[in-house]
């Protein structure tokens, strides 16, 4: 569906607000209201919208954020092997690409 610039901006703002809300529920309150799949769908919709409308670029967008502030009370831990992320691999091809990157990093 093609959106006008104002419709795209409005939808991007809605998605960012929803994602911020759900991030807080999940990471801070440990009380999610939606499934991971539902969250991922919102996130991917925002990614697609930002890719289709570069004028909506926002350095504070949830799509640009790497992580939040660490919770207090936990000691720092160094992993012996790098922690790898599937980065929400949704297809077999995306999983294969992840597996290839992981294998290369561990050699």
mmCIF file of N, CA and C in Angstrom:
data_model
loop_
_atom_site.group_PDB
_atom_site.id
_atom_site.type_symbol
_atom_site.label_atom_id
_atom_site.label_comp_id
_atom_site.label_asym_id
_atom_site.label_seq_id
_atom_site.Cartn_x
_atom_site.Cartn_y
_atom_site.Cartn_z
ATOM 1 N N UNK A 1 0.841 -1.185 0.000
ATOM 2 C CA UNK A 1 0.000 0.000 0.000
ATOM 3 C C UNK A 1 0.883 1.244 0.000
ATOM 4 N N UNK A 2 0.656 2.128 -0.939
ATOM 5 C CA UNK A 2 1.412 3.360 -1.041
ATOM 6 C C UNK A 2 0.783 4.411 -0.137
ATOM 7 N N UNK A 3 1.619 5.116 0.590
ATOM 8 C CA UNK A 3 1.140 6.147 1.517
ATOM 9 C C UNK A 3 1.652 7.511 1.079
ATOM 10 N N UNK A 4 0.870 8.525 1.383
ATOM 11 C CA UNK A 4 1.349 9.885 1.171
ATOM 12 C C UNK A 4 2.414 10.155 2.230
ATOM 13 N N UNK A 5 3.253 11.164 2.017
ATOM 14 C CA UNK A 5 4.254 11.475 3.031
ATOM 15 C C UNK A 5 3.651 11.748 4.412
ATOM 16 N N UNK A 6 2.512 12.430 4.458
ATOM 17 C CA UNK A 6 1.914 12.714 5.770
ATOM 18 C C UNK A 6 1.344 11.447 6.405
ATOM 19 N N UNK A 7 0.774 10.551 5.596
ATOM 20 C CA UNK A 7 0.272 9.278 6.126
ATOM 21 C C UNK A 7 1.426 8.419 6.641
ATOM 22 N N UNK A 8 2.526 8.421 5.887
ATOM 23 C CA UNK A 8 3.698 7.650 6.303
ATOM 24 C C UNK A 8 4.259 8.195 7.610
ATOM 25 N N UNK A 9 4.347 9.512 7.724
ATOM 26 C CA UNK A 9 4.858 10.125 8.950
ATOM 27 C C UNK A 9 3.956 9.811 10.134
ATOM 28 N N UNK A 10 2.654 9.868 9.926
ATOM 29 C CA UNK A 10 1.709 9.567 11.004
ATOM 30 C C UNK A 10 1.829 8.102 11.433
ATOM 31 N N UNK A 11 1.899 7.191 10.464
ATOM 32 C CA UNK A 11 2.001 5.765 10.798
ATOM 33 C C UNK A 11 3.329 5.469 11.481
ATOM 34 N N UNK A 12 4.414 6.093 11.031
ATOM 35 C CA UNK A 12 5.717 5.893 11.666
ATOM 36 C C UNK A 12 5.675 6.351 13.120
ATOM 37 N N UNK A 13 5.046 7.490 13.372
ATOM 38 C CA UNK A 13 4.922 7.983 14.747
ATOM 39 C C UNK A 13 4.115 7.009 15.603
ATOM 40 N N UNK A 14 3.026 6.477 15.045
ATOM 41 C CA UNK A 14 2.204 5.498 15.775
ATOM 42 C C UNK A 14 3.016 4.248 16.103
ATOM 43 N N UNK A 15 3.747 3.745 15.118
ATOM 44 C CA UNK A 15 4.538 2.533 15.331
ATOM 45 C C UNK A 15 5.639 2.762 16.357
ATOM 46 N N UNK A 16 6.309 3.904 16.276
ATOM 47 C CA UNK A 16 7.370 4.200 17.250
ATOM 48 C C UNK A 16 6.804 4.273 18.657
ATOM 49 N N UNK A 17 5.645 4.897 18.799
ATOM 50 C CA UNK A 17 5.005 4.988 20.111
ATOM 51 C C UNK A 17 4.637 3.597 20.630
ATOM 52 N N UNK A 18 4.054 2.775 19.771
ATOM 53 C CA UNK A 18 3.682 1.416 20.181
ATOM 54 C C UNK A 18 4.914 0.598 20.562
ATOM 55 N N UNK A 19 5.958 0.693 19.767
ATOM 56 C CA UNK A 19 7.167 -0.072 20.050
ATOM 57 C C UNK A 19 7.828 0.385 21.345
ATOM 58 N N UNK A 20 7.853 1.687 21.598
ATOM 59 C CA UNK A 20 8.406 2.192 22.862
ATOM 60 C C UNK A 20 7.610 1.648 24.043
ATOM 61 N N UNK A 21 6.299 1.669 23.927
ATOM 62 C CA UNK A 21 5.424 1.153 24.983
ATOM 63 C C UNK A 21 5.725 -0.321 25.241
ATOM 64 N N UNK A 22 5.785 -1.104 24.177
ATOM 65 C CA UNK A 22 6.014 -2.542 24.334
ATOM 66 C C UNK A 22 7.443 -2.849 24.775
ATOM 67 N N UNK A 23 8.410 -2.042 24.365
ATOM 68 C CA UNK A 23 9.778 -2.203 24.874
ATOM 69 C C UNK A 23 9.802 -2.030 26.389
ATOM 70 N N UNK A 24 9.139 -0.993 26.864
ATOM 71 C CA UNK A 24 9.096 -0.731 28.307
ATOM 72 C C UNK A 24 8.415 -1.880 29.039
ATOM 73 N N UNK A 25 7.285 -2.345 28.531
ATOM 74 C CA UNK A 25 6.563 -3.467 29.162
ATOM 75 C C UNK A 25 7.449 -4.713 29.227
ATOM 76 N N UNK A 26 8.199 -4.964 28.164
ATOM 77 C CA UNK A 26 9.002 -6.180 28.069
ATOM 78 C C UNK A 26 10.293 -6.083 28.877
ATOM 79 N N UNK A 27 11.072 -5.014 28.640
ATOM 80 C CA UNK A 27 12.406 -4.926 29.216
ATOM 81 C C UNK A 27 12.445 -4.362 30.627
ATOM 82 N N UNK A 28 11.565 -3.463 30.962
ATOM 83 C CA UNK A 28 11.601 -2.825 32.279
ATOM 84 C C UNK A 28 10.635 -3.492 33.246
ATOM 85 N N UNK A 29 9.392 -3.681 32.811
ATOM 86 C CA UNK A 29 8.367 -4.223 33.707
ATOM 87 C C UNK A 29 8.300 -5.749 33.697
ATOM 88 N N UNK A 30 8.948 -6.377 32.720
ATOM 89 C CA UNK A 30 8.867 -7.833 32.559
ATOM 90 C C UNK A 30 7.415 -8.286 32.518
ATOM 91 N N UNK A 31 6.600 -7.527 31.770
ATOM 92 C CA UNK A 31 5.165 -7.811 31.678
ATOM 93 C C UNK A 31 4.667 -7.529 30.260
ATOM 94 N N UNK A 32 5.124 -8.310 29.284
ATOM 95 C CA UNK A 32 4.701 -8.046 27.900
ATOM 96 C C UNK A 32 3.212 -8.243 27.702
ATOM 97 N N UNK A 33 2.667 -7.461 26.779
ATOM 98 C CA UNK A 33 1.242 -7.558 26.439
ATOM 99 C C UNK A 33 1.011 -8.181 25.067
ATOM 100 N N UNK A 34 2.067 -8.293 24.278
ATOM 101 C CA UNK A 34 1.940 -8.890 22.949
ATOM 102 C C UNK A 34 3.017 -9.962 22.796
ATOM 103 N N UNK A 35 2.813 -10.838 21.828
ATOM 104 C CA UNK A 35 3.788 -11.896 21.576
ATOM 105 C C UNK A 35 5.007 -11.329 20.859
ATOM 106 N N UNK A 36 6.080 -12.094 20.864
ATOM 107 C CA UNK A 36 7.271 -11.686 20.121
ATOM 108 C C UNK A 36 6.956 -11.532 18.636
ATOM 109 N N UNK A 37 6.136 -12.422 18.109
ATOM 110 C CA UNK A 37 5.774 -12.344 16.685
ATOM 111 C C UNK A 37 5.004 -11.061 16.383
ATOM 112 N N UNK A 38 4.105 -10.665 17.281
ATOM 113 C CA UNK A 38 3.355 -9.418 17.079
ATOM 114 C C UNK A 38 4.292 -8.215 17.148
ATOM 115 N N UNK A 39 5.236 -8.233 18.102
ATOM 116 C CA UNK A 39 6.217 -7.157 18.210
ATOM 117 C C UNK A 39 7.061 -7.092 16.937
ATOM 118 N N UNK A 40 7.532 -8.257 16.496
ATOM 119 C CA UNK A 40 8.362 -8.299 15.286
ATOM 120 C C UNK A 40 7.618 -7.757 14.073
ATOM 121 N N UNK A 41 6.316 -8.016 13.982
ATOM 122 C CA UNK A 41 5.521 -7.499 12.859
ATOM 123 C C UNK A 41 5.474 -5.974 12.892
ATOM 124 N N UNK A 42 5.277 -5.390 14.070
ATOM 125 C CA UNK A 42 5.283 -3.927 14.198
ATOM 126 C C UNK A 42 6.654 -3.370 13.814
ATOM 127 N N UNK A 43 7.704 -4.016 14.308
ATOM 128 C CA UNK A 43 9.069 -3.572 14.058
ATOM 129 C C UNK A 43 9.386 -3.613 12.563
ATOM 130 N N UNK A 44 9.030 -4.707 11.920
ATOM 131 C CA UNK A 44 9.300 -4.840 10.479
ATOM 132 C C UNK A 44 8.473 -3.848 9.659
ATOM 133 N N UNK A 45 7.256 -3.572 10.105
ATOM 134 C CA UNK A 45 6.453 -2.567 9.400
ATOM 135 C C UNK A 45 7.140 -1.212 9.469
ATOM 136 N N UNK A 46 7.666 -0.865 10.647
ATOM 137 C CA UNK A 46 8.368 0.410 10.788
ATOM 138 C C UNK A 46 9.646 0.413 9.950
ATOM 139 N N UNK A 47 10.382 -0.682 9.945
ATOM 140 C CA UNK A 47 11.585 -0.765 9.109
ATOM 141 C C UNK A 47 11.249 -0.518 7.642
ATOM 142 N N UNK A 48 10.199 -1.159 7.163
ATOM 143 C CA UNK A 48 9.796 -1.009 5.757
ATOM 144 C C UNK A 48 9.364 0.421 5.464
ATOM 145 N N UNK A 49 8.644 1.018 6.387
ATOM 146 C CA UNK A 49 8.169 2.388 6.214
ATOM 147 C C UNK A 49 9.346 3.359 6.163
ATOM 148 N N UNK A 50 10.315 3.176 7.068
ATOM 149 C CA UNK A 50 11.487 4.051 7.081
ATOM 150 C C UNK A 50 12.334 3.860 5.818
ATOM 151 N N UNK A 51 12.407 2.632 5.318
ATOM 152 C CA UNK A 51 13.168 2.377 4.090
ATOM 153 C C UNK A 51 12.490 3.017 2.883
ATOM 154 N N UNK A 52 11.163 2.994 2.861
ATOM 155 C CA UNK A 52 10.413 3.564 1.741
ATOM 156 C C UNK A 52 10.344 5.087 1.806
ATOM 157 N N UNK A 53 10.539 5.646 2.991
ATOM 158 C CA UNK A 53 10.447 7.101 3.199
ATOM 159 C C UNK A 53 11.670 7.578 3.983
ATOM 160 N N UNK A 54 12.820 7.747 3.322
ATOM 161 C CA UNK A 54 14.045 8.156 4.016
ATOM 162 C C UNK A 54 13.908 9.474 4.780
ATOM 163 N N UNK A 55 12.954 10.288 4.386
ATOM 164 C CA UNK A 55 12.747 11.561 5.094
ATOM 165 C C UNK A 55 12.266 11.337 6.526
ATOM 166 N N UNK A 56 11.844 10.127 6.842
ATOM 167 C CA UNK A 56 11.377 9.808 8.197
ATOM 168 C C UNK A 56 12.519 9.356 9.101
ATOM 169 N N UNK A 57 13.743 9.417 8.599
ATOM 170 C CA UNK A 57 14.901 8.981 9.381
ATOM 171 C C UNK A 57 14.912 9.669 10.742
ATOM 172 N N UNK A 58 15.054 8.875 11.790
ATOM 173 C CA UNK A 58 15.084 9.392 13.156
ATOM 174 C C UNK A 58 16.107 8.577 13.939
ATOM 175 N N UNK A 59 17.179 9.214 14.413
ATOM 176 C CA UNK A 59 18.200 8.462 15.146
ATOM 177 C C UNK A 59 17.675 7.824 16.433
ATOM 178 N N UNK A 60 16.530 8.275 16.915
ATOM 179 C CA UNK A 60 15.945 7.708 18.133
ATOM 180 C C UNK A 60 14.898 6.635 17.850
ATOM 181 N N UNK A 61 14.739 6.268 16.591
ATOM 182 C CA UNK A 61 13.759 5.250 16.229
ATOM 183 C C UNK A 61 14.129 3.915 16.873
ATOM 184 N N UNK A 62 13.136 3.134 17.288
ATOM 185 C CA UNK A 62 13.425 1.798 17.820
ATOM 186 C C UNK A 62 14.201 0.924 16.831
ATOM 187 N N UNK A 63 14.097 1.221 15.542
ATOM 188 C CA UNK A 63 14.825 0.433 14.547
ATOM 189 C C UNK A 63 16.313 0.749 14.546
ATOM 190 N N UNK A 64 16.710 1.846 15.158
ATOM 191 C CA UNK A 64 18.116 2.262 15.188
ATOM 192 C C UNK A 64 18.772 1.988 16.535
ATOM 193 N N UNK A 65 17.991 1.575 17.499
ATOM 194 C CA UNK A 65 18.489 1.377 18.854
ATOM 195 C C UNK A 65 19.110 -0.004 18.993
ATOM 196 N N UNK A 66 20.276 -0.062 19.610
ATOM 197 C CA UNK A 66 20.964 -1.331 19.813
ATOM 198 C C UNK A 66 20.544 -1.969 21.121
ATOM 199 N N UNK A 67 20.426 -1.204 22.166
ATOM 200 C CA UNK A 67 20.057 -1.757 23.466
ATOM 201 C C UNK A 67 19.686 -0.649 24.415
ATOM 202 N N UNK A 68 19.186 -1.026 25.560
ATOM 203 C CA UNK A 68 18.805 -0.051 26.567
ATOM 204 C C UNK A 68 19.832 -0.001 27.676
ATOM 205 N N UNK A 69 19.534 0.786 28.668
ATOM 206 C CA UNK A 69 20.411 0.875 29.825
ATOM 207 C C UNK A 69 20.352 -0.442 30.590
ATOM 208 N N UNK A 70 21.504 -0.941 31.051
ATOM 209 C CA UNK A 70 21.483 -2.193 31.804
ATOM 210 C C UNK A 70 20.811 -2.009 33.159
ATOM 211 N N UNK A 71 20.146 -3.055 33.596
ATOM 212 C CA UNK A 71 19.505 -3.022 34.910
ATOM 213 C C UNK A 71 20.584 -3.030 35.986
ATOM 214 N N UNK A 72 20.302 -2.384 37.088
ATOM 215 C CA UNK A 72 21.256 -2.337 38.191
ATOM 216 C C UNK A 72 21.238 -3.648 38.959
ATOM 217 N N UNK A 73 22.343 -3.932 39.634
ATOM 218 C CA UNK A 73 22.398 -5.104 40.490
ATOM 219 C C UNK A 73 22.981 -6.342 39.835
ATOM 220 N N UNK A 74 23.423 -6.225 38.590
ATOM 221 C CA UNK A 74 24.001 -7.377 37.906
ATOM 222 C C UNK A 74 25.482 -7.127 37.646
ATOM 223 N N UNK A 75 26.277 -8.159 37.851
ATOM 224 C CA UNK A 75 27.709 -8.059 37.588
ATOM 225 C C UNK A 75 27.959 -8.167 36.089
ATOM 226 N N UNK A 76 29.050 -7.565 35.643
ATOM 227 C CA UNK A 76 29.460 -7.677 34.251
ATOM 228 C C UNK A 76 29.973 -9.087 34.007
ATOM 229 N N UNK A 77 29.632 -9.635 32.873
ATOM 230 C CA UNK A 77 30.055 -10.994 32.530
ATOM 231 C C UNK A 77 30.638 -10.992 31.130
ATOM 232 N N UNK A 78 31.812 -11.579 30.991
ATOM 233 C CA UNK A 78 32.445 -11.672 29.672
ATOM 234 C C UNK A 78 32.225 -13.090 29.146
ATOM 235 N N UNK A 79 31.600 -13.181 27.989
ATOM 236 C CA UNK A 79 31.347 -14.481 27.374
ATOM 237 C C UNK A 79 32.629 -15.010 26.729
ATOM 238 N N UNK A 80 32.863 -16.305 26.862
ATOM 239 C CA UNK A 80 34.052 -16.908 26.251
ATOM 240 C C UNK A 80 33.936 -16.924 24.737
ATOM 241 N N UNK A 81 32.730 -17.097 24.242
ATOM 242 C CA UNK A 81 32.465 -17.083 22.805
ATOM 243 C C UNK A 81 31.517 -15.930 22.500
ATOM 244 N N UNK A 82 31.606 -15.353 21.311
ATOM 245 C CA UNK A 82 30.709 -14.228 21.001
ATOM 246 C C UNK A 82 29.243 -14.660 21.024
ATOM 247 N N UNK A 83 28.401 -13.792 21.539
ATOM 248 C CA UNK A 83 26.963 -14.029 21.533
ATOM 249 C C UNK A 83 26.455 -13.607 20.160
ATOM 250 N N UNK A 84 25.751 -14.485 19.513
ATOM 251 C CA UNK A 84 25.258 -14.217 18.167
ATOM 252 C C UNK A 84 23.749 -14.002 18.219
ATOM 253 N N UNK A 85 23.238 -13.229 17.298
ATOM 254 C CA UNK A 85 21.809 -12.942 17.240
ATOM 255 C C UNK A 85 21.242 -13.425 15.918
ATOM 256 N N UNK A 86 20.069 -14.048 15.991
ATOM 257 C CA UNK A 86 19.392 -14.460 14.763
ATOM 258 C C UNK A 86 18.846 -13.261 14.003
ATOM 259 N N UNK A 87 18.781 -12.103 14.661
ATOM 260 C CA UNK A 87 18.262 -10.886 14.041
ATOM 261 C C UNK A 87 16.900 -11.139 13.403
ATOM 262 N N UNK A 88 16.074 -11.869 14.131
ATOM 263 C CA UNK A 88 14.706 -12.139 13.678
ATOM 264 C C UNK A 88 14.664 -12.814 12.314
ATOM 265 N N UNK A 89 15.489 -13.832 12.136
ATOM 266 C CA UNK A 89 15.461 -14.593 10.887
ATOM 267 C C UNK A 89 14.084 -15.224 10.735
ATOM 268 N N UNK A 90 13.389 -14.867 9.675
ATOM 269 C CA UNK A 90 12.014 -15.325 9.473
ATOM 270 C C UNK A 90 11.875 -16.347 8.355
ATOM 271 N N UNK A 91 12.910 -16.475 7.544
ATOM 272 C CA UNK A 91 12.837 -17.422 6.434
ATOM 273 C C UNK A 91 14.025 -18.368 6.515
ATOM 274 N N UNK A 92 13.931 -19.451 5.791
ATOM 275 C CA UNK A 92 15.034 -20.406 5.753
ATOM 276 C C UNK A 92 16.293 -19.746 5.206
ATOM 277 N N UNK A 93 16.146 -18.915 4.191
ATOM 278 C CA UNK A 93 17.303 -18.231 3.613
ATOM 279 C C UNK A 93 17.945 -17.283 4.634
ATOM 280 N N UNK A 94 17.145 -16.535 5.398
ATOM 281 C CA UNK A 94 17.688 -15.653 6.434
ATOM 282 C C UNK A 94 18.417 -16.466 7.497
ATOM 283 N N UNK A 95 17.878 -17.629 7.842
ATOM 284 C CA UNK A 95 18.530 -18.479 8.833
ATOM 285 C C UNK A 95 19.855 -18.996 8.289
ATOM 286 N N UNK A 96 19.881 -19.406 7.026
ATOM 287 C CA UNK A 96 21.122 -19.895 6.419
ATOM 288 C C UNK A 96 22.194 -18.802 6.411
ATOM 289 N N UNK A 97 21.790 -17.570 6.108
ATOM 290 C CA UNK A 97 22.737 -16.452 6.119
ATOM 291 C C UNK A 97 23.289 -16.232 7.520
ATOM 292 N N UNK A 98 22.414 -16.315 8.533
ATOM 293 C CA UNK A 98 22.866 -16.190 9.916
ATOM 294 C C UNK A 98 23.851 -17.304 10.256
ATOM 295 N N UNK A 99 23.509 -18.548 9.894
ATOM 296 C CA UNK A 99 24.368 -19.692 10.206
ATOM 297 C C UNK A 99 25.744 -19.526 9.564
ATOM 298 N N UNK A 100 25.790 -19.020 8.348
ATOM 299 C CA UNK A 100 27.066 -18.797 7.665
ATOM 300 C C UNK A 100 27.882 -17.722 8.384
ATOM 301 N N UNK A 101 27.231 -16.622 8.795
ATOM 302 C CA UNK A 101 27.938 -15.559 9.532
ATOM 303 C C UNK A 101 28.458 -16.086 10.861
ATOM 304 N N UNK A 102 27.642 -16.857 11.566
ATOM 305 C CA UNK A 102 28.040 -17.392 12.867
ATOM 306 C C UNK A 102 29.216 -18.347 12.718
ATOM 307 N N UNK A 103 29.156 -19.225 11.734
ATOM 308 C CA UNK A 103 30.248 -20.178 11.519
ATOM 309 C C UNK A 103 31.548 -19.445 11.198
ATOM 310 N N UNK A 104 31.455 -18.402 10.381
ATOM 311 C CA UNK A 104 32.642 -17.629 10.015
ATOM 312 C C UNK A 104 33.226 -16.915 11.238
ATOM 313 N N UNK A 105 32.362 -16.390 12.099
ATOM 314 C CA UNK A 105 32.820 -15.662 13.285
ATOM 315 C C UNK A 105 33.471 -16.582 14.309
ATOM 316 N N UNK A 106 33.077 -17.829 14.336
ATOM 317 C CA UNK A 106 33.586 -18.760 15.337
ATOM 318 C C UNK A 106 34.853 -19.484 14.897
ATOM 319 N N UNK A 107 35.269 -19.267 13.657
ATOM 320 C CA UNK A 107 36.479 -19.945 13.155
ATOM 321 C C UNK A 107 37.700 -19.130 13.471
#
